[in-house]
Amino acid sequence: MTDTTPTLQGSLYNASQAADKLLSGGVVVFPTETVYGLGACIRFAEAVARIYEIKGRPTFNPLICHISAMEQLDELVQSVPDSARRLMDAFWPGPLTLVLDKRDSVNPIVTGGLDQVAVRWPKHPIAQKMISEVGHPVAAPSANVSGRLSPTRLEHAWLQLGSLVDGYVEGGVAEAGLESTVIGWENDQPVLLRLGALEVETIEKCLGHKIQTPASDKIKSPGQLLKHYSPLKPIEWEKPRASTDDGECVLLTLQELPTDRARYQSVHALSQRGDLRSAASQFFEVLHRLDDSSARKIIARPLPPQGLGNAMNDRLHRAILSSQSAHR
Ligand code: TXA
Ligand code: MG
């Protein structure tokens, strides 16, 4: 008897095979420099619909379209504000997503019915090769079940999605380890829709001014309204005073302090040097690992409130909100 149990090994594609699969209406997991994505060619509405189904994602939460050449931008958007052009020149390819007015021809399934479309040009060479061979934008959310931790390694995606998708492309450990920063426009002014792998301070330096958060609810990123990025284990912020429970908990922190070992079952420092970029690249990886550990609870110590520290704190905050409602 042959064993027909699906294996990750048996579902691996290279970039060209993945492009062929996408061009026949399939969905594949592929690497980017931020996190792994679950992609479909935007020309195949049924394949895009399958992404929502596979992830258990509400259809009002739109997807990012990934491009590999400026010409593909024309397939998606009507016009590009000057400030958006400046950001594209400075940061594409890279971990920055821009939300712009969409063309009528873009299927509303991609944008969750909104008039704007999110666009990103990823830096990962395998993603670029795959999208180039598709020749059209590839719609892709992060390759996790809705609400769960984002995958920074192929195995993370495989463990959550298994044989629900048509194939997987290996691309190593995601370099940035956090999702892209998302910027939209409100009254011609750039607004921050999601903190992410490109520091807000860096974007502000390029623009020459501060970026606001959106004033109107209408243009807020629907994904930001949802609780998100959750481990399955309970997670909470560190309390100032030690408690007897602490001995059964693991601490997630940027750097370990001398008293931490005596207080917690174990301590996980994201970067003993205190380097936020290196911490961000480890962030989801460590959360996946802590989720699988024997600890009863994950205790999170806030990261320094700057740059990528803010992006990680934002994800921890959402994970903690989710945990509070799940473990009440
Ligand atoms: O780094 C990333 O951005 C990864 C990789 C795969 O590119 N993708 C990713 O996608 O994180 P996802 O779907 O997990 O998050 C996309 C975010 C959501 O918060 C969504 O609401 C927002 O972008 N978004 C997408 N389209 C939008 C639109 N038209 N208007 C406002 N927000 C939008
Ligand atoms: Mg996501």
Short mmCIF file of N, CA and C in Angstrom, two decimals, residues 9 24 29 37 64 67 94 109 117 124 145 159 165 185 194 198 205 228 231 238 274 284 300 303 307 309 311 316:
data_model
loop_
_atom_site.label_atom_id
_atom_site.label_comp_id
_atom_site.label_asym_id
_atom_site.label_seq_id
_atom_site.Cartn_x
_atom_site.Cartn_y
_atom_site.Cartn_z
N GLN A 9 7.35 18.01 1.63
CA GLN A 9 8.30 17.66 0.57
C GLN A 9 7.57 17.40 -0.75
N SER A 24 -2.95 28.68 -13.80
CA SER A 24 -4.07 27.76 -14.06
C SER A 24 -5.10 27.88 -12.94
N VAL A 29 1.67 29.02 -1.56
CA VAL A 29 2.40 29.75 -0.52
C VAL A 29 3.79 30.08 -1.06
N GLY A 37 3.58 34.54 2.00
CA GLY A 37 2.26 34.94 1.51
C GLY A 37 1.51 33.75 0.92
N ILE A 64 -3.40 42.33 -0.25
CA ILE A 64 -2.36 43.14 -0.89
C ILE A 64 -2.03 42.53 -2.25
N ILE A 67 3.46 43.09 -6.92
CA ILE A 67 3.91 43.29 -8.30
C ILE A 67 5.43 43.06 -8.38
N GLY A 94 10.44 46.44 -1.50
CA GLY A 94 10.67 46.43 -0.05
C GLY A 94 9.38 46.33 0.73
N ILE A 109 -13.43 41.46 -5.23
CA ILE A 109 -13.08 40.39 -4.28
C ILE A 109 -11.67 40.63 -3.71
N VAL A 117 -6.97 49.93 -3.59
CA VAL A 117 -6.27 48.66 -3.65
C VAL A 117 -4.89 48.82 -3.00
N HIS A 124 12.02 39.93 -2.16
CA HIS A 124 12.54 38.56 -2.21
C HIS A 124 12.67 38.11 -3.67
N VAL A 145 -3.62 30.96 9.13
CA VAL A 145 -5.06 30.97 9.40
C VAL A 145 -5.39 32.33 10.01
N LEU A 159 2.23 23.98 8.61
CA LEU A 159 1.56 23.46 9.80
C LEU A 159 0.14 24.01 9.93
N VAL A 165 -3.80 24.13 0.33
CA VAL A 165 -3.29 24.93 -0.78
C VAL A 165 -2.66 24.02 -1.83
N TRP A 185 -3.92 57.17 1.73
CA TRP A 185 -4.01 58.62 1.53
C TRP A 185 -5.39 59.12 1.93
N ARG A 194 -0.95 50.68 8.98
CA ARG A 194 -0.42 49.56 9.79
C ARG A 194 1.07 49.77 10.02
N LEU A 198 8.94 48.47 7.78
CA LEU A 198 9.67 49.70 7.43
C LEU A 198 9.32 50.75 8.50
N LYS A 205 11.15 60.67 7.23
CA LYS A 205 12.37 61.36 6.76
C LYS A 205 12.30 61.56 5.25
N HIS A 228 -5.69 40.02 16.33
CA HIS A 228 -4.76 39.49 15.35
C HIS A 228 -3.55 38.82 15.97
N PRO A 231 -0.91 33.84 19.44
CA PRO A 231 -0.52 32.48 19.78
C PRO A 231 -1.74 31.76 20.36
N GLU A 238 3.64 42.04 30.99
CA GLU A 238 4.30 41.84 32.28
C GLU A 238 3.71 42.80 33.30
N GLY A 274 20.15 44.28 22.09
CA GLY A 274 19.14 45.35 22.07
C GLY A 274 18.89 45.89 20.68
N PHE A 284 8.23 36.58 15.24
CA PHE A 284 7.21 35.54 15.04
C PHE A 284 7.79 34.14 15.26
N ALA A 300 4.75 39.16 28.16
CA ALA A 300 5.49 40.03 27.23
C ALA A 300 5.89 41.32 27.94
N LEU A 303 8.48 46.42 24.20
CA LEU A 303 9.75 46.80 23.56
C LEU A 303 9.88 48.31 23.60
N GLY A 307 10.45 53.01 16.27
CA GLY A 307 10.69 52.19 15.09
C GLY A 307 10.04 50.82 15.16
N GLY A 309 10.26 48.64 17.35
CA GLY A 309 9.74 48.35 18.69
C GLY A 309 8.25 48.64 18.73
N ALA A 311 6.23 48.57 16.14
CA ALA A 311 5.54 47.58 15.30
C ALA A 311 5.35 46.28 16.08
N LEU A 316 1.91 42.65 19.70
CA LEU A 316 1.72 42.05 21.04
C LEU A 316 0.40 42.52 21.64
#
